[in-house]
Amino acid sequence: MKVYGTSVSGNCYKIKLLLHVLKIPYEWIETDTRKGETKTQEFLLKNPVGKVPLLELESGEFLSESNAILYFLAKNTDFFPDDLLAQSRILQWMFFEQYSHEPYIAVNRWLIHFQNKKDDPRIPSNHTKGLDALKIMNDHLAKNQFFGSENLSIADIALFAYTHVAEEGQFPLSDFSNLSSWIRRVKEIPDFIPIY
Amino acid sequence: MKVYGTSVSGNCYKIKLLLHVLKIPYEWIETDTRKGETKTQEFLLKNPVGKVPLLELESGEFLSESNAILYFLAKNTDFFPDDLLAQSRILQWMFFEQYSHEPYIAVNRWLIHFQNKKDDPRIPSNHTKGLDALKIMNDHLAKNQFFGSENLSIADIALFAYTHVAEEGQFPLSDFSNLSSWIRRVKEIPDFIPIY
């Protein structure tokens, strides 16, 4: 299978990380959002939403949305257990990630670290909401080793992607000790690959 | 089971609609975000994210995030077919709904129709991005009857919730003829219940 992705993007890194730990061979096609490569006519035929990551199957079919791709790859593996309530909790955290975490933490990382737009008016409000998300995660980890399930799952991979580089968006991870321990646990997955 | 929800919220309506068409009995506990009822200490113990809908199971366990609740209720029914790629496409559209649709269409409906904040500075940008989402949906429906699968699924229920009331956020549905036809098809589900 082929993956179209921007290497520095957390959403794209999720897919690369899961493919590595599952030892699934793939071809990475670097497609840089910063150069407008997801908005070309050619790319929009593959994904009308104009975003990466995008998975291309051997059949020529496409699948988009990072967390839907994680589901596709992880089903019937240890990263998505059989129990319905555990599965639903994993999805709960993955929807939390896309709605209450990524829009603030990833966007501030993007503005501050990659675009050098440190005066962007969205940053203060994103910072407050991103801290809220990190606090919810940190509180959850006071009583749990992982998100969604007793063992590491695709919920952890989804949340890890932007959380572990949140300091690039000026979020102080050192204030959240449970998060720091969890980040270390995720990095211990066999065949873990770093974002950079 | 119990559902905590704000009746006029599309995210909460998703759950009510699916419970009705699946003929699952439930108790609805009206919990109004507009009155701060999702931010009380008592509610935050149930859902630390402070949002509805929230599902309470007979076991006393809670499940949040509207689209994760849809998955929990729909798995092993016709609304979530067995085929892995179809399942993944259903989730793809549900993540699209939460990331590229709801933050613009639901928010403008909220500001304009419920809060009477017609001068809110977010509205013009939300309008543009909401139209982008509606166009992507309308284009998809030029060649498909439903989203995610050949038959109606929880992807349709998730997208229907805010799309069919998008005019309350001043999105012109009459410009999107495929969407209007699809809205009629969704309303034909046996045991369909309207939002109001």
mmCIF file of C-alpha atoms in Angstrom:
data_model
loop_
_atom_site.group_PDB
_atom_site.id
_atom_site.type_symbol
_atom_site.label_atom_id
_atom_site.label_comp_id
_atom_site.label_asym_id
_atom_site.label_seq_id
_atom_site.Cartn_x
_atom_site.Cartn_y
_atom_site.Cartn_z
ATOM 1 C CA MET A 1 0.000 0.000 0.000
ATOM 2 C CA LYS A 2 0.959 3.648 -0.468
ATOM 3 C CA VAL A 3 0.756 6.475 2.054
ATOM 4 C CA TYR A 4 0.616 10.104 0.921
ATOM 5 C CA GLY A 5 1.833 12.240 3.801
ATOM 6 C CA THR A 6 3.743 15.268 5.101
ATOM 7 C CA SER A 7 6.516 13.813 7.274
ATOM 8 C CA VAL A 8 6.411 16.461 10.019
ATOM 9 C CA SER A 9 2.603 16.181 10.397
ATOM 10 C CA GLY A 10 1.443 14.336 13.500
ATOM 11 C CA ASN A 11 -1.625 13.040 11.663
ATOM 12 C CA CYS A 12 0.640 11.485 9.028
ATOM 13 C CA TYR A 13 3.131 10.198 11.606
ATOM 14 C CA LYS A 14 0.321 8.188 13.267
ATOM 15 C CA ILE A 15 0.065 6.059 10.130
ATOM 16 C CA LYS A 16 3.826 5.644 9.727
ATOM 17 C CA LEU A 17 4.196 4.613 13.381
ATOM 18 C CA LEU A 18 1.422 2.007 13.239
ATOM 19 C CA LEU A 19 2.675 0.567 9.936
ATOM 20 C CA HIS A 20 6.136 0.186 11.490
ATOM 21 C CA VAL A 21 5.010 -1.522 14.675
ATOM 22 C CA LEU A 22 2.707 -3.831 12.682
ATOM 23 C CA LYS A 23 5.596 -4.520 10.245
ATOM 24 C CA ILE A 24 3.389 -3.751 7.238
ATOM 25 C CA PRO A 25 5.411 -2.783 4.145
ATOM 26 C CA TYR A 26 4.394 0.484 2.488
ATOM 27 C CA GLU A 27 5.562 3.144 0.074
ATOM 28 C CA TRP A 28 5.668 6.700 1.491
ATOM 29 C CA ILE A 29 4.859 9.431 -1.024
ATOM 30 C CA GLU A 30 5.929 12.750 0.477
ATOM 31 C CA THR A 31 3.101 15.218 -0.169
ATOM 32 C CA ASP A 32 3.796 18.553 1.476
ATOM 33 C CA THR A 33 0.807 20.617 2.584
ATOM 34 C CA ARG A 34 3.164 23.606 2.960
ATOM 35 C CA LYS A 35 3.837 23.515 -0.785
ATOM 36 C CA GLY A 36 0.150 23.194 -1.686
ATOM 37 C CA GLU A 37 0.650 19.601 -2.828
ATOM 38 C CA THR A 38 -2.644 18.445 -1.265
ATOM 39 C CA LYS A 39 -4.637 21.066 -3.190
ATOM 40 C CA THR A 40 -3.577 20.194 -6.755
ATOM 41 C CA GLN A 41 -6.239 18.937 -9.147
ATOM 42 C CA GLU A 42 -4.427 15.609 -9.315
ATOM 43 C CA PHE A 43 -4.459 15.150 -5.536
ATOM 44 C CA LEU A 44 -8.067 16.311 -5.136
ATOM 45 C CA LEU A 45 -9.120 13.468 -7.437
ATOM 46 C CA LYS A 46 -7.577 11.106 -4.871
ATOM 47 C CA ASN A 47 -8.976 12.931 -1.816
ATOM 48 C CA PRO A 48 -11.563 15.677 -2.409
ATOM 49 C CA VAL A 49 -11.005 16.940 1.149
ATOM 50 C CA GLY A 50 -7.456 17.943 0.112
ATOM 51 C CA LYS A 51 -5.691 16.541 3.147
ATOM 52 C CA VAL A 52 -3.056 14.021 4.144
ATOM 53 C CA PRO A 53 -2.578 11.327 5.317
ATOM 54 C CA LEU A 54 -4.187 9.383 2.511
ATOM 55 C CA LEU A 55 -3.927 5.611 2.129
ATOM 56 C CA GLU A 56 -3.948 4.022 -1.337
ATOM 57 C CA LEU A 57 -4.774 0.331 -1.337
ATOM 58 C CA GLU A 58 -3.500 -2.229 -3.819
ATOM 59 C CA SER A 59 -6.982 -2.156 -5.368
ATOM 60 C CA GLY A 60 -6.464 1.538 -6.195
ATOM 61 C CA GLU A 61 -9.053 2.627 -3.618
ATOM 62 C CA PHE A 62 -8.326 5.493 -1.250
ATOM 63 C CA LEU A 63 -9.008 5.978 2.460
ATOM 64 C CA SER A 64 -8.574 9.311 4.249
ATOM 65 C CA GLU A 65 -8.827 10.663 7.829
ATOM 66 C CA SER A 66 -5.890 9.579 9.958
ATOM 67 C CA ASN A 67 -7.957 7.873 12.643
ATOM 68 C CA ALA A 68 -10.085 5.948 10.132
ATOM 69 C CA ILE A 69 -6.852 4.706 8.552
ATOM 70 C CA LEU A 70 -5.592 3.615 12.004
ATOM 71 C CA TYR A 71 -8.823 1.613 12.440
ATOM 72 C CA PHE A 72 -8.430 0.003 9.008
ATOM 73 C CA LEU A 73 -4.863 -1.079 9.785
ATOM 74 C CA ALA A 74 -5.382 -2.100 13.427
ATOM 75 C CA LYS A 75 -8.599 -4.083 13.319
ATOM 76 C CA ASN A 76 -7.926 -7.736 14.197
ATOM 77 C CA THR A 77 -4.637 -6.795 15.867
ATOM 78 C CA ASP A 78 -3.762 -6.161 19.525
ATOM 79 C CA PHE A 79 -4.104 -2.427 18.869
ATOM 80 C CA PHE A 80 -7.910 -2.761 18.597
ATOM 81 C CA PRO A 81 -9.200 -5.391 21.044
ATOM 82 C CA ASP A 82 -12.378 -7.443 20.478
ATOM 83 C CA ASP A 83 -14.439 -6.119 23.389
ATOM 84 C CA LEU A 84 -17.153 -3.717 22.171
ATOM 85 C CA LEU A 85 -16.944 -1.303 25.104
ATOM 86 C CA ALA A 86 -13.138 -1.156 24.851
ATOM 87 C CA GLN A 87 -13.432 -0.522 21.106
ATOM 88 C CA SER A 88 -15.954 2.247 21.747
ATOM 89 C CA ARG A 89 -13.710 3.867 24.352
ATOM 90 C CA ILE A 90 -10.799 3.754 21.921
ATOM 91 C CA LEU A 91 -12.959 5.569 19.368
ATOM 92 C CA GLN A 92 -14.133 7.970 22.102
ATOM 93 C CA TRP A 93 -10.544 9.058 22.706
ATOM 94 C CA MET A 94 -9.857 9.234 18.963
ATOM 95 C CA PHE A 95 -12.832 11.563 18.442
ATOM 96 C CA PHE A 96 -11.658 13.567 21.469
ATOM 97 C CA GLU A 97 -8.264 13.828 19.790
ATOM 98 C CA GLN A 98 -9.675 15.209 16.555
ATOM 99 C CA TYR A 99 -12.198 17.584 18.166
ATOM 100 C CA SER A 100 -10.725 18.771 21.487
ATOM 101 C CA HIS A 101 -6.955 18.254 21.105
ATOM 102 C CA GLU A 102 -5.600 18.431 17.545
ATOM 103 C CA PRO A 103 -7.339 21.723 16.573
ATOM 104 C CA TYR A 104 -5.500 23.504 19.408
ATOM 105 C CA ILE A 105 -2.261 21.625 20.020
ATOM 106 C CA ALA A 106 -1.412 20.782 16.420
ATOM 107 C CA VAL A 107 -2.450 24.211 15.169
ATOM 108 C CA ASN A 108 -0.284 26.096 17.705
ATOM 109 C CA ARG A 109 2.657 23.802 16.909
ATOM 110 C CA TRP A 110 2.100 24.578 13.249
ATOM 111 C CA LEU A 111 1.837 28.345 13.748
ATOM 112 C CA ILE A 112 4.722 28.675 16.209
ATOM 113 C CA HIS A 113 7.194 25.980 15.165
ATOM 114 C CA PHE A 114 6.660 25.694 11.414
ATOM 115 C CA GLN A 115 5.161 29.009 10.280
ATOM 116 C CA ASN A 116 6.927 31.331 12.762
ATOM 117 C CA LYS A 117 3.620 33.193 13.269
ATOM 118 C CA LYS A 118 4.078 33.823 16.977
ATOM 119 C CA ASP A 119 1.645 36.760 16.953
ATOM 120 C CA ASP A 120 -1.237 34.896 15.327
ATOM 121 C CA PRO A 121 -4.431 35.928 17.161
ATOM 122 C CA ARG A 122 -5.606 32.300 17.472
ATOM 123 C CA ILE A 123 -2.660 31.259 19.644
ATOM 124 C CA PRO A 124 -3.836 32.388 23.131
ATOM 125 C CA SER A 125 -7.281 30.782 22.857
ATOM 126 C CA ASN A 126 -5.792 27.604 21.341
ATOM 127 C CA HIS A 127 -3.303 27.525 24.206
ATOM 128 C CA THR A 128 -6.037 27.578 26.850
ATOM 129 C CA LYS A 129 -8.080 24.893 25.109
ATOM 130 C CA GLY A 130 -5.007 22.757 24.445
ATOM 131 C CA LEU A 131 -4.093 22.888 28.138
ATOM 132 C CA ASP A 132 -7.647 21.737 28.946
ATOM 133 C CA ALA A 133 -7.126 18.703 26.697
ATOM 134 C CA LEU A 134 -3.739 17.877 28.250
ATOM 135 C CA LYS A 135 -5.215 18.152 31.748
ATOM 136 C CA ILE A 136 -8.061 15.756 30.875
ATOM 137 C CA MET A 137 -5.507 13.280 29.523
ATOM 138 C CA ASN A 138 -3.204 13.698 32.533
ATOM 139 C CA ASP A 139 -6.111 13.138 34.950
ATOM 140 C CA HIS A 140 -7.154 9.997 33.060
ATOM 141 C CA LEU A 141 -3.625 8.642 33.375
ATOM 142 C CA ALA A 142 -3.704 9.033 37.162
ATOM 143 C CA LYS A 143 -5.738 5.804 37.223
ATOM 144 C CA ASN A 144 -4.944 4.228 33.852
ATOM 145 C CA GLN A 145 -1.829 3.140 32.004
ATOM 146 C CA PHE A 146 -3.298 3.822 28.577
ATOM 147 C CA PHE A 147 -6.313 5.388 26.835
ATOM 148 C CA GLY A 148 -9.372 3.402 25.854
ATOM 149 C CA SER A 149 -8.128 -0.032 26.831
ATOM 150 C CA GLU A 150 -5.940 -1.721 29.446
ATOM 151 C CA ASN A 151 -3.252 -2.141 26.844
ATOM 152 C CA LEU A 152 -1.767 0.190 24.295
ATOM 153 C CA SER A 153 -4.181 0.751 21.397
ATOM 154 C CA ILE A 154 -4.685 3.016 18.403
ATOM 155 C CA ALA A 155 -6.166 5.571 20.838
ATOM 156 C CA ASP A 156 -2.670 5.931 22.311
ATOM 157 C CA ILE A 157 -1.087 6.196 18.883
ATOM 158 C CA ALA A 158 -3.612 8.870 17.840
ATOM 159 C CA LEU A 159 -3.057 10.906 21.020
ATOM 160 C CA PHE A 160 0.719 10.375 21.112
ATOM 161 C CA ALA A 161 1.303 11.940 17.690
ATOM 162 C CA TYR A 162 0.759 15.577 18.672
ATOM 163 C CA THR A 163 1.069 15.243 22.463
ATOM 164 C CA HIS A 164 4.707 14.169 22.492
ATOM 165 C CA VAL A 165 5.710 17.193 20.405
ATOM 166 C CA ALA A 166 3.328 19.618 22.150
ATOM 167 C CA GLU A 167 6.276 21.652 23.457
ATOM 168 C CA GLU A 168 6.853 22.759 19.861
ATOM 169 C CA GLY A 169 3.525 24.565 20.303
ATOM 170 C CA GLN A 170 4.702 25.939 23.680
ATOM 171 C CA PHE A 171 2.618 23.567 25.790
ATOM 172 C CA PRO A 172 4.592 22.743 28.975
ATOM 173 C CA LEU A 173 4.593 18.930 29.116
ATOM 174 C CA SER A 174 6.730 19.017 32.278
ATOM 175 C CA ASP A 175 3.618 20.263 34.129
ATOM 176 C CA PHE A 176 1.898 16.945 33.392
ATOM 177 C CA SER A 177 3.875 14.137 34.995
ATOM 178 C CA ASN A 178 1.438 11.343 34.111
ATOM 179 C CA LEU A 179 1.590 12.373 30.469
ATOM 180 C CA SER A 180 5.388 12.287 30.535
ATOM 181 C CA SER A 181 5.341 8.717 31.926
ATOM 182 C CA TRP A 182 2.805 7.635 29.310
ATOM 183 C CA ILE A 183 4.939 9.128 26.527
ATOM 184 C CA ARG A 184 7.839 6.992 27.774
ATOM 185 C CA ARG A 185 5.605 3.880 27.762
ATOM 186 C CA VAL A 186 4.488 4.502 24.170
ATOM 187 C CA LYS A 187 8.109 4.905 23.062
ATOM 188 C CA GLU A 188 8.797 1.419 24.416
ATOM 189 C CA ILE A 189 6.607 -0.279 21.753
ATOM 190 C CA PRO A 190 8.780 -2.739 19.805
ATOM 191 C CA ASP A 191 9.722 -1.244 16.409
ATOM 192 C CA PHE A 192 8.797 2.283 17.578
ATOM 193 C CA ILE A 193 9.934 4.915 15.079
ATOM 194 C CA PRO A 194 10.352 8.610 16.021
ATOM 195 C CA ILE A 195 8.617 11.440 14.133
ATOM 196 C CA TYR A 196 11.948 13.030 13.152
ATOM 197 C CA MET B 1 -29.513 2.895 29.373
ATOM 198 C CA LYS B 2 -29.570 6.633 30.017
ATOM 199 C CA VAL B 3 -28.682 9.441 27.632
ATOM 200 C CA TYR B 4 -27.676 12.871 28.943
ATOM 201 C CA GLY B 5 -28.334 15.387 26.185
ATOM 202 C CA THR B 6 -29.438 18.836 25.045
ATOM 203 C CA SER B 7 -32.471 18.203 22.826
ATOM 204 C CA VAL B 8 -31.697 20.883 20.212
ATOM 205 C CA SER B 9 -28.069 19.717 19.796
ATOM 206 C CA GLY B 10 -27.380 17.799 16.600
ATOM 207 C CA ASN B 11 -24.718 15.711 18.344
ATOM 208 C CA CYS B 12 -27.313 14.617 20.917
ATOM 209 C CA TYR B 13 -30.025 14.105 18.290
ATOM 210 C CA LYS B 14 -27.768 11.564 16.523
ATOM 211 C CA ILE B 15 -28.076 9.270 19.538
ATOM 212 C CA LYS B 16 -31.821 9.762 19.946
ATOM 213 C CA LEU B 17 -32.397 9.037 16.253
ATOM 214 C CA LEU B 18 -30.340 5.829 16.247
ATOM 215 C CA LEU B 19 -31.915 4.578 19.483
ATOM 216 C CA HIS B 20 -35.353 5.128 17.930
ATOM 217 C CA VAL B 21 -34.653 3.351 14.667
ATOM 218 C CA LEU B 22 -33.007 0.463 16.528
ATOM 219 C CA LYS B 23 -35.984 0.366 18.947
ATOM 220 C CA ILE B 24 -33.675 0.427 21.962
ATOM 221 C CA PRO B 25 -35.425 1.716 25.116
ATOM 222 C CA TYR B 26 -33.650 4.550 26.926
ATOM 223 C CA GLU B 27 -34.153 7.296 29.463
ATOM 224 C CA TRP B 28 -33.391 10.838 28.231
ATOM 225 C CA ILE B 29 -31.966 13.157 30.873
ATOM 226 C CA GLU B 30 -32.196 16.702 29.558
ATOM 227 C CA THR B 31 -28.855 18.382 30.304
ATOM 228 C CA ASP B 32 -28.710 21.856 28.826
ATOM 229 C CA THR B 33 -25.312 23.183 27.795
ATOM 230 C CA ARG B 34 -26.867 26.672 27.565
ATOM 231 C CA LYS B 35 -27.565 26.571 31.314
ATOM 232 C CA GLY B 36 -24.081 25.320 32.174
ATOM 233 C CA GLU B 37 -25.444 21.912 33.148
ATOM 234 C CA THR B 38 -22.503 20.070 31.519
ATOM 235 C CA LYS B 39 -19.942 22.029 33.552
ATOM 236 C CA THR B 40 -21.205 21.258 37.078
ATOM 237 C CA GLN B 41 -18.946 19.276 39.401
ATOM 238 C CA GLU B 42 -21.511 16.466 39.413
ATOM 239 C CA PHE B 43 -21.572 16.224 35.612
ATOM 240 C CA LEU B 44 -17.784 16.491 35.247
ATOM 241 C CA LEU B 45 -17.476 13.368 37.395
ATOM 242 C CA LYS B 46 -19.514 11.580 34.730
ATOM 243 C CA ASN B 47 -17.692 13.155 31.759
ATOM 244 C CA PRO B 48 -14.511 15.164 32.468
ATOM 245 C CA VAL B 49 -14.740 16.694 28.972
ATOM 246 C CA GLY B 50 -17.942 18.471 30.090
ATOM 247 C CA LYS B 51 -19.982 17.700 26.988
ATOM 248 C CA VAL B 52 -23.139 15.947 25.896
ATOM 249 C CA PRO B 53 -24.240 13.513 24.602
ATOM 250 C CA LEU B 54 -23.170 11.082 27.288
ATOM 251 C CA LEU B 55 -24.332 7.477 27.492
ATOM 252 C CA GLU B 56 -24.715 5.756 30.872
ATOM 253 C CA LEU B 57 -24.809 1.976 30.682
ATOM 254 C CA GLU B 58 -26.686 -0.337 33.051
ATOM 255 C CA SER B 59 -23.280 -1.159 34.563
ATOM 256 C CA GLY B 60 -22.892 2.510 35.579
ATOM 257 C CA GLU B 61 -20.111 3.056 33.053
ATOM 258 C CA PHE B 62 -20.125 6.131 30.821
ATOM 259 C CA LEU B 63 -19.334 6.618 27.146
ATOM 260 C CA SER B 64 -18.922 10.049 25.523
ATOM 261 C CA GLU B 65 -18.333 11.473 22.029
ATOM 262 C CA SER B 66 -21.434 11.231 19.851
ATOM 263 C CA ASN B 67 -19.824 9.223 17.065
ATOM 264 C CA ALA B 68 -18.241 6.711 19.469
ATOM 265 C CA ILE B 69 -21.695 6.207 21.012
ATOM 266 C CA LEU B 70 -23.143 5.624 17.523
ATOM 267 C CA TYR B 71 -20.494 2.933 16.970
ATOM 268 C CA PHE B 72 -21.284 1.291 20.304
ATOM 269 C CA LEU B 73 -24.995 1.141 19.506
ATOM 270 C CA ALA B 74 -24.718 0.225 15.824
ATOM 271 C CA LYS B 75 -22.081 -2.492 15.811
ATOM 272 C CA ASN B 76 -23.610 -5.817 14.751
ATOM 273 C CA THR B 77 -26.577 -4.032 13.148
ATOM 274 C CA ASP B 78 -27.232 -3.030 9.520
ATOM 275 C CA PHE B 79 -26.014 0.477 10.367
ATOM 276 C CA PHE B 80 -22.398 -0.787 10.608
ATOM 277 C CA PRO B 81 -21.770 -3.530 8.015
ATOM 278 C CA ASP B 82 -19.189 -6.307 8.465
ATOM 279 C CA ASP B 83 -16.849 -5.379 5.614
ATOM 280 C CA LEU B 84 -13.642 -3.768 6.929
ATOM 281 C CA LEU B 85 -13.244 -1.224 4.128
ATOM 282 C CA ALA B 86 -16.906 -0.189 4.405
ATOM 283 C CA GLN B 87 -16.486 0.182 8.178
ATOM 284 C CA SER B 88 -13.362 2.280 7.660
ATOM 285 C CA ARG B 89 -15.130 4.529 5.135
ATOM 286 C CA ILE B 90 -18.002 5.000 7.595
ATOM 287 C CA LEU B 91 -15.477 6.118 10.208
ATOM 288 C CA GLN B 92 -13.732 8.279 7.602
ATOM 289 C CA TRP B 93 -16.967 10.248 7.069
ATOM 290 C CA MET B 94 -17.609 10.398 10.822
ATOM 291 C CA PHE B 95 -14.169 11.902 11.452
ATOM 292 C CA PHE B 96 -14.796 14.281 8.525
ATOM 293 C CA GLU B 97 -18.047 15.269 10.243
ATOM 294 C CA GLN B 98 -16.356 16.099 13.530
ATOM 295 C CA TYR B 99 -13.335 17.871 12.020
ATOM 296 C CA SER B 100 -14.446 19.548 8.770
ATOM 297 C CA HIS B 101 -18.223 19.935 9.141
ATOM 298 C CA GLU B 102 -19.523 20.268 12.716
ATOM 299 C CA PRO B 103 -17.053 22.989 13.862
ATOM 300 C CA TYR B 104 -18.385 25.295 11.117
ATOM 301 C CA ILE B 105 -21.986 24.294 10.417
ATOM 302 C CA ALA B 106 -23.036 23.493 13.985
ATOM 303 C CA VAL B 107 -21.212 26.510 15.391
ATOM 304 C CA ASN B 108 -22.831 28.984 12.970
ATOM 305 C CA ARG B 109 -26.251 27.428 13.669
ATOM 306 C CA TRP B 110 -25.531 27.867 17.363
ATOM 307 C CA LEU B 111 -24.366 31.486 17.059
ATOM 308 C CA ILE B 112 -27.070 32.625 14.634
ATOM 309 C CA HIS B 113 -30.122 30.561 15.558
ATOM 310 C CA PHE B 114 -29.715 29.967 19.293
ATOM 311 C CA GLN B 115 -27.455 32.759 20.558
ATOM 312 C CA ASN B 116 -28.591 35.558 18.199
ATOM 313 C CA LYS B 117 -24.923 36.581 17.780
ATOM 314 C CA LYS B 118 -25.200 37.477 14.100
ATOM 315 C CA ASP B 119 -22.132 39.739 14.246
ATOM 316 C CA ASP B 120 -19.794 37.151 15.759
ATOM 317 C CA PRO B 121 -16.438 37.482 13.965
ATOM 318 C CA ARG B 122 -16.177 33.696 13.486
ATOM 319 C CA ILE B 123 -19.257 33.503 11.262
ATOM 320 C CA PRO B 124 -17.847 34.494 7.825
ATOM 321 C CA SER B 125 -14.891 32.085 8.006
ATOM 322 C CA ASN B 126 -17.109 29.300 9.361
ATOM 323 C CA HIS B 127 -19.531 29.955 6.523
ATOM 324 C CA THR B 128 -16.842 29.480 3.870
ATOM 325 C CA LYS B 129 -15.531 26.295 5.459
ATOM 326 C CA GLY B 130 -19.034 24.937 6.049
ATOM 327 C CA LEU B 131 -19.860 25.464 2.368
ATOM 328 C CA ASP B 132 -16.691 23.539 1.474
ATOM 329 C CA ALA B 133 -17.935 20.602 3.573
ATOM 330 C CA LEU B 134 -21.413 20.698 2.010
ATOM 331 C CA LYS B 135 -19.894 20.791 -1.491
ATOM 332 C CA ILE B 136 -17.717 17.744 -0.748
ATOM 333 C CA MET B 137 -20.793 15.886 0.502
ATOM 334 C CA ASN B 138 -22.909 16.995 -2.478
ATOM 335 C CA ASP B 139 -20.217 15.870 -4.935
ATOM 336 C CA HIS B 140 -19.957 12.485 -3.202
ATOM 337 C CA LEU B 141 -23.716 12.038 -3.574
ATOM 338 C CA ALA B 142 -23.532 12.589 -7.342
ATOM 339 C CA LYS B 143 -22.333 8.979 -7.579
ATOM 340 C CA ASN B 144 -23.496 7.462 -4.273
ATOM 341 C CA GLN B 145 -26.793 7.078 -2.462
ATOM 342 C CA PHE B 146 -25.215 7.215 0.996
ATOM 343 C CA PHE B 147 -21.929 7.914 2.785
ATOM 344 C CA GLY B 148 -19.449 5.190 3.657
ATOM 345 C CA SER B 149 -21.468 2.227 2.522
ATOM 346 C CA GLU B 150 -23.992 1.236 -0.180
ATOM 347 C CA ASN B 151 -26.721 1.348 2.428
ATOM 348 C CA LEU B 152 -27.610 3.841 5.106
ATOM 349 C CA SER B 153 -25.142 3.659 8.015
ATOM 350 C CA ILE B 154 -24.139 5.595 11.097
ATOM 351 C CA ALA B 155 -22.063 7.829 8.785
ATOM 352 C CA ASP B 156 -25.363 9.096 7.353
ATOM 353 C CA ILE B 157 -26.854 9.559 10.803
ATOM 354 C CA ALA B 158 -23.776 11.490 11.961
ATOM 355 C CA LEU B 159 -23.795 13.762 8.886
ATOM 356 C CA PHE B 160 -27.581 14.167 8.794
ATOM 357 C CA ALA B 161 -27.801 15.650 12.293
ATOM 358 C CA TYR B 162 -26.395 19.086 11.491
ATOM 359 C CA THR B 163 -26.748 19.032 7.683
ATOM 360 C CA HIS B 164 -30.533 18.874 7.625
ATOM 361 C CA VAL B 165 -30.794 21.941 9.886
ATOM 362 C CA ALA B 166 -27.879 23.799 8.242
ATOM 363 C CA GLU B 167 -30.255 26.552 7.043
ATOM 364 C CA GLU B 168 -30.557 27.588 10.698
ATOM 365 C CA GLY B 169 -26.883 28.559 10.335
ATOM 366 C CA GLN B 170 -27.687 30.325 7.022
ATOM 367 C CA PHE B 171 -26.220 27.624 4.795
ATOM 368 C CA PRO B 172 -28.304 27.485 1.579
ATOM 369 C CA LEU B 173 -29.228 23.798 1.231
ATOM 370 C CA SER B 174 -31.271 24.552 -1.898
ATOM 371 C CA ASP B 175 -27.943 25.098 -3.718
ATOM 372 C CA PHE B 176 -27.071 21.423 -3.140
ATOM 373 C CA SER B 177 -29.663 19.265 -4.884
ATOM 374 C CA ASN B 178 -27.971 15.917 -4.145
ATOM 375 C CA LEU B 179 -27.908 16.766 -0.457
ATOM 376 C CA SER B 180 -31.599 17.604 -0.486
ATOM 377 C CA SER B 181 -32.415 14.215 -2.069
ATOM 378 C CA TRP B 182 -30.235 12.400 0.484
ATOM 379 C CA ILE B 183 -31.962 14.248 3.353
ATOM 380 C CA ARG B 184 -35.287 12.927 2.021
ATOM 381 C CA ARG B 185 -33.863 9.392 1.863
ATOM 382 C CA VAL B 186 -32.649 9.544 5.475
ATOM 383 C CA LYS B 187 -36.067 10.753 6.625
ATOM 384 C CA GLU B 188 -37.568 7.604 5.100
ATOM 385 C CA ILE B 189 -35.867 5.296 7.668
ATOM 386 C CA PRO B 190 -38.582 3.339 9.508
ATOM 387 C CA ASP B 191 -39.150 4.852 12.961
ATOM 388 C CA PHE B 192 -37.410 8.099 11.976
ATOM 389 C CA ILE B 193 -37.878 10.806 14.617
ATOM 390 C CA PRO B 194 -37.375 14.534 13.855
ATOM 391 C CA ILE B 195 -35.011 16.757 15.867
ATOM 392 C CA TYR B 196 -37.881 19.058 16.951
#
